Coordinates of N, CA and C in Angstrom, one line a residue:
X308 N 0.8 -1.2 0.0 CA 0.0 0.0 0.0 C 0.9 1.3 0.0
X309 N 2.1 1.4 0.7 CA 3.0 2.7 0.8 C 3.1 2.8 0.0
X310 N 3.7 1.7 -1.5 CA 4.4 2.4 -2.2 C 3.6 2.3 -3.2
X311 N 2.2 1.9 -3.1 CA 1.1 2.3 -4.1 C 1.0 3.9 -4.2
X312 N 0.7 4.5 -2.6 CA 0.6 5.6 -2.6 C 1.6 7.0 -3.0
X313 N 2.7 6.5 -2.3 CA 4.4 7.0 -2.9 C 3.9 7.3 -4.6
X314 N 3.7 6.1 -4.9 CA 4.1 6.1 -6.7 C 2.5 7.2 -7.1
X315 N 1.2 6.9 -6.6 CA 0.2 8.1 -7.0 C 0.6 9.3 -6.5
X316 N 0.7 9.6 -5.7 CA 1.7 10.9 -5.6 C 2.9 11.3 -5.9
X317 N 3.5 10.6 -6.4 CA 5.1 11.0 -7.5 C 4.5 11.3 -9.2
X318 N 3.7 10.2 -8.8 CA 2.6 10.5 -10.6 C 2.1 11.9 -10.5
X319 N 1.0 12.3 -9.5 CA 0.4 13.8 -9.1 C 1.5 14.9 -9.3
X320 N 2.5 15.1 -8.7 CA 3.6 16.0 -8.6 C 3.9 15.8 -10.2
X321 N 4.1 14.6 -10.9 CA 4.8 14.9 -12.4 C 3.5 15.6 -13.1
X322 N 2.8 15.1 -12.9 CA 1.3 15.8 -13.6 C 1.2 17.3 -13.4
X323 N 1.7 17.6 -12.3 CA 1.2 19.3 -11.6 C 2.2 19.7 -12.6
X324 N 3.7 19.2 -12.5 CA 4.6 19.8 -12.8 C 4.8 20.4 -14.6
X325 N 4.0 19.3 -15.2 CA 3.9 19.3 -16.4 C 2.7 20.7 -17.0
X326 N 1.9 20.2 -16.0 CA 0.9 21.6 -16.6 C 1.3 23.3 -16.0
X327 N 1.9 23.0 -15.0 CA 2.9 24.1 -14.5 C 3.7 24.7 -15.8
X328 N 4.7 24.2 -16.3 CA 5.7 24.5 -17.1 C 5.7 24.3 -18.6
X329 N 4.7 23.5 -19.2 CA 4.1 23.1 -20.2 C 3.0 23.5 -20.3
X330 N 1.9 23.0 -20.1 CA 0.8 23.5 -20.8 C 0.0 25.0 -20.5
X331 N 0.5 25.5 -19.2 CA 0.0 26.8 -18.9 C 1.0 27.8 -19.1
X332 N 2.1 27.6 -20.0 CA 2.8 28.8 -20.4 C 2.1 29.0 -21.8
X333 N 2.0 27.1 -22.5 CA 1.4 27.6 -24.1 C -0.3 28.1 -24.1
X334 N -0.9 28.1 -22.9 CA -2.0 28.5 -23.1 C -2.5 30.1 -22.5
X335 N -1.2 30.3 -21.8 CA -1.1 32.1 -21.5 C -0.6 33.0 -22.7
X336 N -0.3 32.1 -23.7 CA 0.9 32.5 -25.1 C -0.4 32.8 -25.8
X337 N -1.7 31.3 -26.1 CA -2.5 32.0 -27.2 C -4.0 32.6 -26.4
X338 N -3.9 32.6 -25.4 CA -5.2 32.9 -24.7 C -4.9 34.3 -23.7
X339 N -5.7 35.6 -23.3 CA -5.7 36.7 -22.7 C -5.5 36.0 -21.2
X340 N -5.8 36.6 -20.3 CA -6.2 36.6 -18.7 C -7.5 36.4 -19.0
X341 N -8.3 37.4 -18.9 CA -9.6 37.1 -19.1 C -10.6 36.0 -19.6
X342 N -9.8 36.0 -21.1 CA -10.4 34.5 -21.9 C -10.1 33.3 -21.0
X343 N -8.7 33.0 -20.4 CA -8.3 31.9 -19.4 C -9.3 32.0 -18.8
X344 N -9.8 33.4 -17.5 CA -10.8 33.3 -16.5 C -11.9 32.8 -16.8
X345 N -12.4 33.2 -18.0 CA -13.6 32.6 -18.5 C -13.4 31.1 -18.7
X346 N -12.8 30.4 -19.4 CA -12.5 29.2 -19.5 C -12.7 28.5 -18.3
X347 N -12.0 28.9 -17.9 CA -11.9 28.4 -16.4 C -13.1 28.0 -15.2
X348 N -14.1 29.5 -15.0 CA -15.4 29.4 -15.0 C -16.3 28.7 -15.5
X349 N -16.3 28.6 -17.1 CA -17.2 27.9 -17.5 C -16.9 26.5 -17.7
X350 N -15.3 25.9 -17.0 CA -15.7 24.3 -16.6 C -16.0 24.4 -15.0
X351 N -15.9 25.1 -14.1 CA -16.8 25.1 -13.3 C -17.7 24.9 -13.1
X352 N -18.4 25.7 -13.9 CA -20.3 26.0 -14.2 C -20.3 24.6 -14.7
X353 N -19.7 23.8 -15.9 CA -20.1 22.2 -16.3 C -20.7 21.4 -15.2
X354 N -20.0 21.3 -13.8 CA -20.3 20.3 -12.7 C -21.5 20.4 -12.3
X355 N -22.2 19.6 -11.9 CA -22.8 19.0 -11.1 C -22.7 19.8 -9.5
X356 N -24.2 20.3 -9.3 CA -23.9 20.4 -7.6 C -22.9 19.4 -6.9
X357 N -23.2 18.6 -7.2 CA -23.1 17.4 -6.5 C -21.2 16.8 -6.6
X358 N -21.2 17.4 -7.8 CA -19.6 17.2 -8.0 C -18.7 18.2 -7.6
X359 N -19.8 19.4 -7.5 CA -19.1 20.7 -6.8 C -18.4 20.8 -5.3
X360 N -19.8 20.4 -4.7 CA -19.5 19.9 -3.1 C -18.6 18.9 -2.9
X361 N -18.4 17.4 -4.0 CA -17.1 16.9 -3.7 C -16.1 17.4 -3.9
X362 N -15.6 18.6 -5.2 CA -14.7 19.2 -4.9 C -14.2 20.0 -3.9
X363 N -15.1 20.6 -3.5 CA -15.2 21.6 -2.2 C -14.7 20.9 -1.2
X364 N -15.2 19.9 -0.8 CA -15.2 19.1 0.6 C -13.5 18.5 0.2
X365 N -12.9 18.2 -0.5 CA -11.5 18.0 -0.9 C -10.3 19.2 -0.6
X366 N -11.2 20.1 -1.9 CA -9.8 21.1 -1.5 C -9.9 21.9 -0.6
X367 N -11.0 22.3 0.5 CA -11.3 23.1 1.2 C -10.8 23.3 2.5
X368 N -10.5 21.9 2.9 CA -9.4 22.1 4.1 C -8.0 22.2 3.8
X369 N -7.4 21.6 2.6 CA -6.1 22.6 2.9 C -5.7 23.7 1.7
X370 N -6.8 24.8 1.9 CA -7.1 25.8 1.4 C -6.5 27.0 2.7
X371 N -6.0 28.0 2.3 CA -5.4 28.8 3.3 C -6.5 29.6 4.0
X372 N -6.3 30.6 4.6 CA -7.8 31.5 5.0 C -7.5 32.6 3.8
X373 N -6.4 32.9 3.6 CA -6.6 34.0 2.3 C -7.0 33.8 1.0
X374 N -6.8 32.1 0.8 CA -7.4 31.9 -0.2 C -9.5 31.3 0.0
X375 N -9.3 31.0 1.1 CA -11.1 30.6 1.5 C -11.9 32.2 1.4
X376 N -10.7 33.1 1.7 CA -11.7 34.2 1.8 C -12.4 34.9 0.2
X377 N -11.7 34.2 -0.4 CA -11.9 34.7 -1.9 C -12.9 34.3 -2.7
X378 N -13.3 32.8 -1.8 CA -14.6 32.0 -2.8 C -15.8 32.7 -2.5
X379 N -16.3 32.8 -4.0 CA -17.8 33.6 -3.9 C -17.7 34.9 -4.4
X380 N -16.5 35.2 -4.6 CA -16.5 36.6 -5.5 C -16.7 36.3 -6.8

């Protein structure tokens, strides 16, 4: 089981890292701020209540208070 979990989390970290440094520089290159925000939003809006609150209930505890203070603007 450790090193199940080890290896899904070494996978996560290469995944973060890849969209970090790859795919979100080429999509700041053909896309505005704004267009990104919108994009962004509107796969929000896609979910499901129901898939919202599981997101929520996930990232919301290790979410900082300066960042919890932001949700809902």
């Amino acid at each position: 089981l450790y090193l199940d979990v080890t290896r899904f989390v070494a996978e996560a970290y290469l995944h973060m890292h890849d969209e970090e440094t790859l795919a979100a520089p080429l999509l700041e290159e053909i896309y505005s701020q704004p267009e990104l925000a919108t994009l962004s939003q509107r796969g929000r809006d896609s979910l499901t209540r129901a898939e919202q609150d599981a997101f929520t209930g996930i990232l919301l505890p290790a979410m900082s208070h300066a960042d919890r203070a932001t949700l809902g603007r």
